[in-house]
């Protein structure tokens, strides 16, 4: 089943303990699309400036991602500068330039209308809501956000949250959104404000899903307690940028490739999310996600199973 994703397509300048990368291809929708492309068809809605050339677009096209929904405008693409010098699990943002995203009005190509899965990747919640309203008949809608939008665009974000089947955010964002330092209480508050399920990403420690009883009606037993999926302990994290979006791409891509969205498929999808996140951090930018094979992905899925297997 095809996924439609809206989110940032960007250039990133990144500094980590392993080194620096200037203006590499990034953006939430970029990482998401590359990760999801190993599981199903992906269509992107975004806007880029003149600095985004066929070289960058081909990175997506080579993975079969449909880029007809990427609008080219005069001006500069979204730009983000961040570092991870204190803590590899948390980016320090030094600069965010929305550029062409500031005046973006998404237009969904007619050929995208039959997409059954919609992912609202990290971008202005006004744009997320706009795309959501143009896709009223989708089967499943999940989304992401970050402190930038939680802090200064809360009212708009809250409207988006009400329409989500699943929200995927990290620990810090969940606590900030709920204004509660305890994760379990934060999850309860977030679920009562809209999303039917919540996936909290813990960086190198995995991810936890919390379910409201609206997510899988009649399936109370398997979703009455949270579900935790591991992350793979890695000897070197080169660049954590995009790990969260790659997690989301693996998670949603796998779900969209399944016949039904069941609790079991949701839980397996969390493992695939962890797998794609673990690949993303092995190199700077999107490099590692550009040339994986399904065999490598499934082999690593096996490792994740072993990691948390109990006889
Ligand atoms: P993450 O998966 O959380 O590491 O996301 C990293 C990506 O988010 C980078 O490639 C950035 O270009 C993108 N990004 C950073 N800030 C924002 C923002 N305010 N809105 C949308 N995307 C952003």
Short mmCIF file of C-alpha atoms and ligand atoms in Angstrom, two decimals:
data_model
loop_
_atom_site.label_atom_id
_atom_site.label_comp_id
_atom_site.label_asym_id
_atom_site.label_seq_id
_atom_site.Cartn_x
_atom_site.Cartn_y
_atom_site.Cartn_z
CA UNK A 1 0.00 0.00 0.00
CA UNK A 2 1.40 3.40 -0.94
CA UNK A 3 2.45 5.96 1.65
CA UNK A 4 2.09 9.70 1.18
CA UNK A 5 4.51 11.71 3.32
CA UNK A 6 4.75 15.44 3.90
CA UNK A 7 7.71 16.90 5.77
CA UNK A 8 10.96 18.78 5.46
CA UNK A 9 13.34 18.12 2.59
CA UNK A 10 16.42 20.01 3.62
CA UNK A 11 20.11 20.66 3.74
CA UNK A 12 21.76 19.95 7.09
CA UNK A 13 25.10 20.99 8.56
CA UNK A 14 25.97 18.58 11.34
CA UNK A 15 28.72 18.21 13.93
CA UNK A 16 29.15 15.05 16.01
CA UNK A 17 32.09 13.59 17.96
CA UNK A 18 32.97 11.68 14.74
CA UNK A 19 33.32 14.82 12.58
CA UNK A 20 31.41 17.37 10.54
CA UNK A 21 29.27 17.39 7.42
CA UNK A 22 28.32 20.63 5.63
CA UNK A 23 25.04 21.00 3.75
CA UNK A 24 24.31 17.34 3.28
CA UNK A 25 20.92 16.17 2.05
CA UNK A 26 18.54 15.81 5.00
CA UNK A 27 15.08 16.64 6.20
CA UNK A 28 12.50 14.56 7.97
CA UNK A 29 10.66 13.53 4.78
CA UNK A 30 13.94 12.56 3.11
CA UNK A 31 15.06 10.17 5.87
CA UNK A 32 11.51 8.86 6.24
CA UNK A 33 11.11 8.18 2.49
CA UNK A 34 14.44 6.43 2.10
CA UNK A 35 13.76 4.16 5.09
CA UNK A 36 10.17 3.38 4.05
CA UNK A 37 11.20 2.73 0.42
CA UNK A 38 12.57 -0.69 1.42
CA UNK A 39 9.04 -1.81 2.34
CA UNK A 40 6.51 -0.10 0.06
CA UNK A 41 5.81 2.71 -2.46
CA UNK A 42 6.46 6.20 -1.14
CA UNK A 43 5.24 9.56 -2.48
CA UNK A 44 6.60 12.85 -1.12
CA UNK A 45 5.01 16.27 -0.68
CA UNK A 46 7.56 19.03 0.02
CA UNK A 47 9.10 22.18 -1.41
CA UNK A 48 12.71 22.87 -2.29
CA UNK A 49 14.70 25.84 -3.60
CA UNK A 50 17.19 26.32 -6.43
CA UNK A 51 19.99 24.79 -4.34
CA UNK A 52 18.22 21.41 -4.56
CA UNK A 53 19.43 19.91 -7.84
CA UNK A 54 18.80 16.71 -9.75
CA UNK A 55 21.72 15.21 -7.81
CA UNK A 56 19.72 15.41 -4.55
CA UNK A 57 16.43 14.41 -6.18
CA UNK A 58 18.10 11.35 -7.71
CA UNK A 59 18.98 10.06 -4.24
CA UNK A 60 15.24 9.62 -3.69
CA UNK A 61 14.45 8.53 -7.24
CA UNK A 62 17.09 5.78 -7.16
CA UNK A 63 15.16 4.26 -4.24
CA UNK A 64 11.95 4.40 -6.31
CA UNK A 65 10.51 7.28 -4.28
CA UNK A 66 7.92 9.26 -6.25
CA UNK A 67 9.16 12.87 -6.16
CA UNK A 68 6.51 14.48 -8.39
CA UNK A 69 5.03 16.08 -5.27
CA UNK A 70 8.26 17.97 -4.53
CA UNK A 71 7.68 21.53 -5.69
CA UNK A 72 10.67 23.52 -6.98
CA UNK A 73 10.60 27.22 -6.17
CA UNK A 74 12.97 30.15 -6.46
CA UNK A 75 14.80 30.76 -3.18
CA UNK A 76 16.61 28.45 -0.80
CA UNK A 77 15.68 25.06 0.62
CA UNK A 78 15.00 24.44 4.32
CA UNK A 79 18.31 24.53 6.20
CA UNK A 80 19.13 23.11 9.63
CA UNK A 81 22.38 23.26 11.58
CA UNK A 82 22.79 21.02 14.61
CA UNK A 83 25.32 19.24 16.79
CA UNK A 84 25.46 16.33 19.22
CA UNK A 85 28.65 17.16 21.10
CA UNK A 86 27.24 16.76 24.63
CA UNK A 87 24.73 13.97 24.12
CA UNK A 88 24.32 11.70 21.10
CA UNK A 89 20.64 11.22 21.96
CA UNK A 90 19.76 14.89 21.73
CA UNK A 91 20.46 17.36 18.96
CA UNK A 92 21.42 20.92 19.81
CA UNK A 93 19.81 23.15 17.19
CA UNK A 94 21.98 26.13 16.21
CA UNK A 95 20.07 27.37 13.18
CA UNK A 96 16.74 26.68 11.47
CA UNK A 97 15.93 28.45 8.19
CA UNK A 98 12.48 27.56 6.89
CA UNK A 99 13.17 29.42 3.60
CA UNK A 100 10.80 28.16 0.84
CA UNK A 101 8.73 26.27 3.45
CA UNK A 102 7.64 29.61 4.92
CA UNK A 103 5.16 30.27 2.11
CA UNK A 104 4.51 26.69 1.00
CA UNK A 105 0.98 25.72 0.04
CA UNK A 106 0.95 21.94 -0.59
CA UNK A 107 -0.72 20.70 -3.75
CA UNK A 108 -1.29 16.96 -3.92
CA UNK A 109 -0.85 15.46 -7.41
CA UNK A 110 -4.00 13.66 -8.60
CA UNK A 111 -2.02 10.41 -8.86
CA UNK A 112 -1.33 10.53 -5.11
CA UNK A 113 -5.02 10.58 -4.12
CA UNK A 114 -5.24 6.79 -3.75
CA UNK A 115 -2.50 6.66 -1.05
CA UNK A 116 -3.94 4.68 1.86
CA UNK A 117 -1.27 5.57 4.42
CA UNK A 118 -0.40 9.13 5.37
CA UNK A 119 2.63 10.22 7.36
CA UNK A 120 2.83 13.80 8.62
CA UNK A 121 6.59 14.04 9.17
CA UNK A 122 8.18 16.88 11.09
CA UNK A 123 7.20 20.27 9.64
CA UNK A 124 4.92 23.22 10.49
CA UNK A 125 1.67 21.74 11.89
CA UNK A 126 -0.28 24.10 9.60
CA UNK A 127 1.18 22.24 6.62
CA UNK A 128 0.52 18.88 8.28
CA UNK A 129 -3.14 19.87 8.78
CA UNK A 130 -3.40 21.16 5.23
CA UNK A 131 -2.24 17.83 3.74
CA UNK A 132 -4.39 15.84 6.17
CA UNK A 133 -7.50 17.74 5.05
CA UNK A 134 -6.73 16.99 1.40
CA UNK A 135 -6.57 13.22 2.16
CA UNK A 136 -9.85 12.54 4.02
CA UNK A 137 -10.13 8.86 3.10
CA UNK A 138 -6.72 7.47 4.16
CA UNK A 139 -6.72 4.26 6.25
CA UNK A 140 -4.03 5.21 8.77
CA UNK A 141 -2.44 8.55 9.68
CA UNK A 142 0.65 8.85 11.85
CA UNK A 143 2.82 11.86 12.52
CA UNK A 144 5.88 13.36 14.16
CA UNK A 145 6.87 16.75 15.52
CA UNK A 146 9.65 18.35 17.55
CA UNK A 147 10.33 20.91 20.30
CA UNK A 148 10.54 23.74 17.73
CA UNK A 149 6.82 23.27 16.91
CA UNK A 150 5.73 22.21 20.42
CA UNK A 151 7.14 25.37 21.99
CA UNK A 152 5.91 28.02 19.58
CA UNK A 153 3.09 26.45 17.53
CA UNK A 154 1.26 24.44 20.19
CA UNK A 155 -2.28 25.48 19.28
CA UNK A 156 -1.86 24.45 15.64
CA UNK A 157 -0.12 21.24 16.68
CA UNK A 158 -2.95 20.26 19.03
CA UNK A 159 -5.38 20.36 16.10
CA UNK A 160 -3.16 17.93 14.15
CA UNK A 161 -2.81 15.57 17.13
CA UNK A 162 -6.58 15.09 17.32
CA UNK A 163 -6.63 13.41 13.90
CA UNK A 164 -3.73 10.99 14.40
CA UNK A 165 -3.85 7.21 14.72
CA UNK A 166 -0.27 7.35 15.95
CA UNK A 167 2.16 10.01 17.15
CA UNK A 168 5.91 9.21 17.07
CA UNK A 169 8.10 11.51 19.16
CA UNK A 170 11.12 11.19 21.46
CA UNK A 171 11.21 11.22 25.28
CA UNK A 172 12.01 14.90 25.63
CA UNK A 173 9.31 15.91 23.17
CA UNK A 174 6.68 13.75 24.91
CA UNK A 175 7.47 15.32 28.29
CA UNK A 176 7.52 18.83 26.79
CA UNK A 177 4.23 18.26 24.97
CA UNK A 178 2.46 16.89 28.06
CA UNK A 179 4.22 19.30 30.45
CA UNK A 180 4.97 16.31 32.68
CA UNK A 181 8.41 14.89 33.53
CA UNK A 182 7.08 11.35 34.08
CA UNK A 183 6.82 9.42 30.83
CA UNK A 184 3.87 7.21 31.78
CA UNK A 185 1.80 10.17 32.93
CA UNK A 186 2.93 12.16 29.88
CA UNK A 187 1.79 9.31 27.61
CA UNK A 188 -1.63 9.20 29.31
CA UNK A 189 -2.07 12.93 28.84
CA UNK A 190 -1.03 12.81 25.18
CA UNK A 191 -3.35 9.88 24.42
CA UNK A 192 -6.25 11.69 26.06
CA UNK A 193 -5.56 14.73 23.86
CA UNK A 194 -6.05 12.95 20.54
CA UNK A 195 -3.64 10.35 19.12
CA UNK A 196 -4.93 6.77 19.39
CA UNK A 197 -1.41 5.46 19.99
CA UNK A 198 1.91 6.97 20.96
CA UNK A 199 5.38 5.70 20.10
CA UNK A 200 8.07 7.27 22.26
CA UNK A 201 11.58 6.92 20.84
CA UNK A 202 14.40 6.62 23.39
CA UNK A 203 17.37 7.04 21.03
CA UNK A 204 19.97 4.35 21.74
CA UNK A 205 17.61 2.67 24.25
CA UNK A 206 14.77 1.69 21.89
CA UNK A 207 11.16 2.79 21.75
CA UNK A 208 7.95 2.29 23.74
CA UNK A 209 4.40 2.18 22.38
CA UNK A 210 1.41 3.24 24.45
CA UNK A 211 -2.09 2.43 23.23
CA UNK A 212 -5.43 4.06 23.94
CA UNK A 213 -8.46 1.76 23.82
CA UNK A 214 -9.46 3.54 20.58
CA UNK A 215 -6.46 2.14 18.66
CA UNK A 216 -7.43 -1.52 18.53
CA UNK A 217 -11.04 -1.76 19.78
CA UNK A 218 -11.76 -5.25 21.15
CA UNK A 219 -8.06 -6.12 21.48
CA UNK A 220 -7.64 -5.07 25.11
CA UNK A 221 -5.37 -7.94 26.21
CA UNK A 222 -2.43 -7.44 23.85
CA UNK A 223 -2.35 -3.64 24.18
CA UNK A 224 -3.27 -3.05 27.82
CA UNK A 225 0.39 -2.64 28.78
CA UNK A 226 2.96 -0.59 26.85
CA UNK A 227 5.20 -2.43 24.38
CA UNK A 228 8.93 -1.81 24.32
CA UNK A 229 11.19 -2.60 21.36
CA UNK A 230 14.98 -2.55 21.78
CA UNK A 231 17.62 -0.57 19.93
CA UNK A 232 20.78 -2.31 18.76
CA UNK A 233 23.82 -1.51 20.92
CA UNK A 234 26.32 -0.08 18.40
CA UNK A 235 30.05 0.43 18.96
CA UNK A 236 29.99 3.74 17.07
CA UNK A 237 27.22 6.22 16.35
CA UNK A 238 28.65 8.43 13.59
CA UNK A 239 25.66 10.77 13.13
CA UNK A 240 22.33 10.45 14.97
CA UNK A 241 20.60 12.91 12.59
CA UNK A 242 17.55 11.33 11.02
CA UNK A 243 17.45 8.32 13.35
CA UNK A 244 13.95 9.26 14.48
CA UNK A 245 12.69 9.82 10.93
CA UNK A 246 14.30 6.59 9.77
CA UNK A 247 12.65 4.79 12.68
CA UNK A 248 9.33 6.27 11.52
CA UNK A 249 10.01 5.23 7.91
CA UNK A 250 10.81 1.64 8.86
CA UNK A 251 7.85 1.49 11.24
CA UNK A 252 5.28 2.97 8.86
CA UNK A 253 6.74 1.34 5.74
CA UNK A 254 6.47 -2.08 7.33
CA UNK A 255 2.90 -1.41 8.55
CA UNK A 256 1.84 -0.25 5.09
CA UNK A 257 3.26 -3.44 3.59
CA UNK A 258 1.03 -5.62 5.79
CA UNK A 259 -2.50 -6.78 4.95
CA UNK A 260 -3.95 -5.53 8.23
CA UNK A 261 -2.85 -3.15 10.96
CA UNK A 262 -3.04 -5.50 13.96
CA UNK A 263 -1.33 -5.22 17.37
CA UNK A 264 1.16 -7.90 16.26
CA UNK A 265 1.99 -6.03 13.03
CA UNK A 266 2.35 -2.78 15.01
CA UNK A 267 4.83 -4.41 17.38
CA UNK A 268 6.87 -5.96 14.56
CA UNK A 269 6.84 -2.55 12.87
CA UNK A 270 8.50 -1.10 15.98
CA UNK A 271 11.35 -3.57 15.52
CA UNK A 272 11.71 -2.59 11.84
CA UNK A 273 11.75 1.05 12.98
CA UNK A 274 14.67 0.26 15.26
CA UNK A 275 16.45 -1.57 12.45
CA UNK A 276 16.24 1.41 10.07
CA UNK A 277 17.25 3.86 12.82
CA UNK A 278 20.30 1.73 13.60
CA UNK A 279 21.43 1.81 9.96
CA UNK A 280 20.88 5.57 9.62
CA UNK A 281 23.33 6.46 12.41
CA UNK A 282 26.22 4.43 10.98
CA UNK A 283 27.21 7.19 8.49
CA UNK A 284 26.74 10.94 8.12
CA UNK A 285 23.48 12.09 6.53
CA UNK A 286 21.47 9.68 4.43
CA UNK A 287 24.46 7.76 3.05
CA UNK A 288 23.76 4.45 4.79
CA UNK A 289 20.07 4.48 3.88
CA UNK A 290 20.78 4.94 0.19
CA UNK A 291 22.17 1.50 -0.60
CA UNK A 292 20.86 -1.15 1.78
CA UNK A 293 19.39 -4.46 0.72
CA UNK A 294 16.31 -6.16 2.07
CA UNK A 295 18.57 -9.06 3.13
CA UNK A 296 20.68 -6.75 5.32
CA UNK A 297 17.49 -5.35 6.83
CA UNK A 298 16.03 -8.75 7.60
CA UNK A 299 19.34 -10.00 8.97
CA UNK A 300 19.43 -7.08 11.39
CA UNK A 301 15.78 -7.71 12.28
CA UNK A 302 16.96 -11.19 13.34
CA UNK A 303 19.56 -9.57 15.62
CA UNK A 304 16.87 -7.41 17.20
CA UNK A 305 14.82 -10.53 17.89
CA UNK A 306 17.80 -12.26 19.50
CA UNK A 307 18.51 -9.19 21.59
CA UNK A 308 15.18 -9.40 23.37
CA UNK A 309 14.45 -13.14 23.14
CA UNK A 310 13.52 -14.95 26.31
CA UNK A 311 13.31 -18.77 26.42
P1 LIG B 1 15.64 13.49 13.55
O1 LIG B 1 15.12 12.23 12.96
O2 LIG B 1 14.79 13.94 14.69
O3 LIG B 1 17.10 13.43 13.86
O4 LIG B 1 15.43 14.64 12.43
C1 LIG B 1 16.49 15.22 11.74
C2 LIG B 1 15.99 16.04 10.55
O5 LIG B 1 14.98 16.97 10.96
C3 LIG B 1 17.09 16.86 9.93
O6 LIG B 1 17.44 16.30 8.68
C4 LIG B 1 16.53 18.28 9.77
O7 LIG B 1 16.64 18.79 8.47
C5 LIG B 1 15.07 18.13 10.16
N1 LIG B 1 14.59 19.25 10.97
C6 LIG B 1 15.26 19.93 11.93
N2 LIG B 1 14.48 20.91 12.47
C7 LIG B 1 13.27 20.83 11.83
C8 LIG B 1 12.05 21.55 11.94
N3 LIG B 1 11.89 22.56 12.82
N4 LIG B 1 11.02 21.19 11.13
C9 LIG B 1 11.17 20.19 10.26
N5 LIG B 1 12.29 19.48 10.10
C10 LIG B 1 13.34 19.77 10.88
#
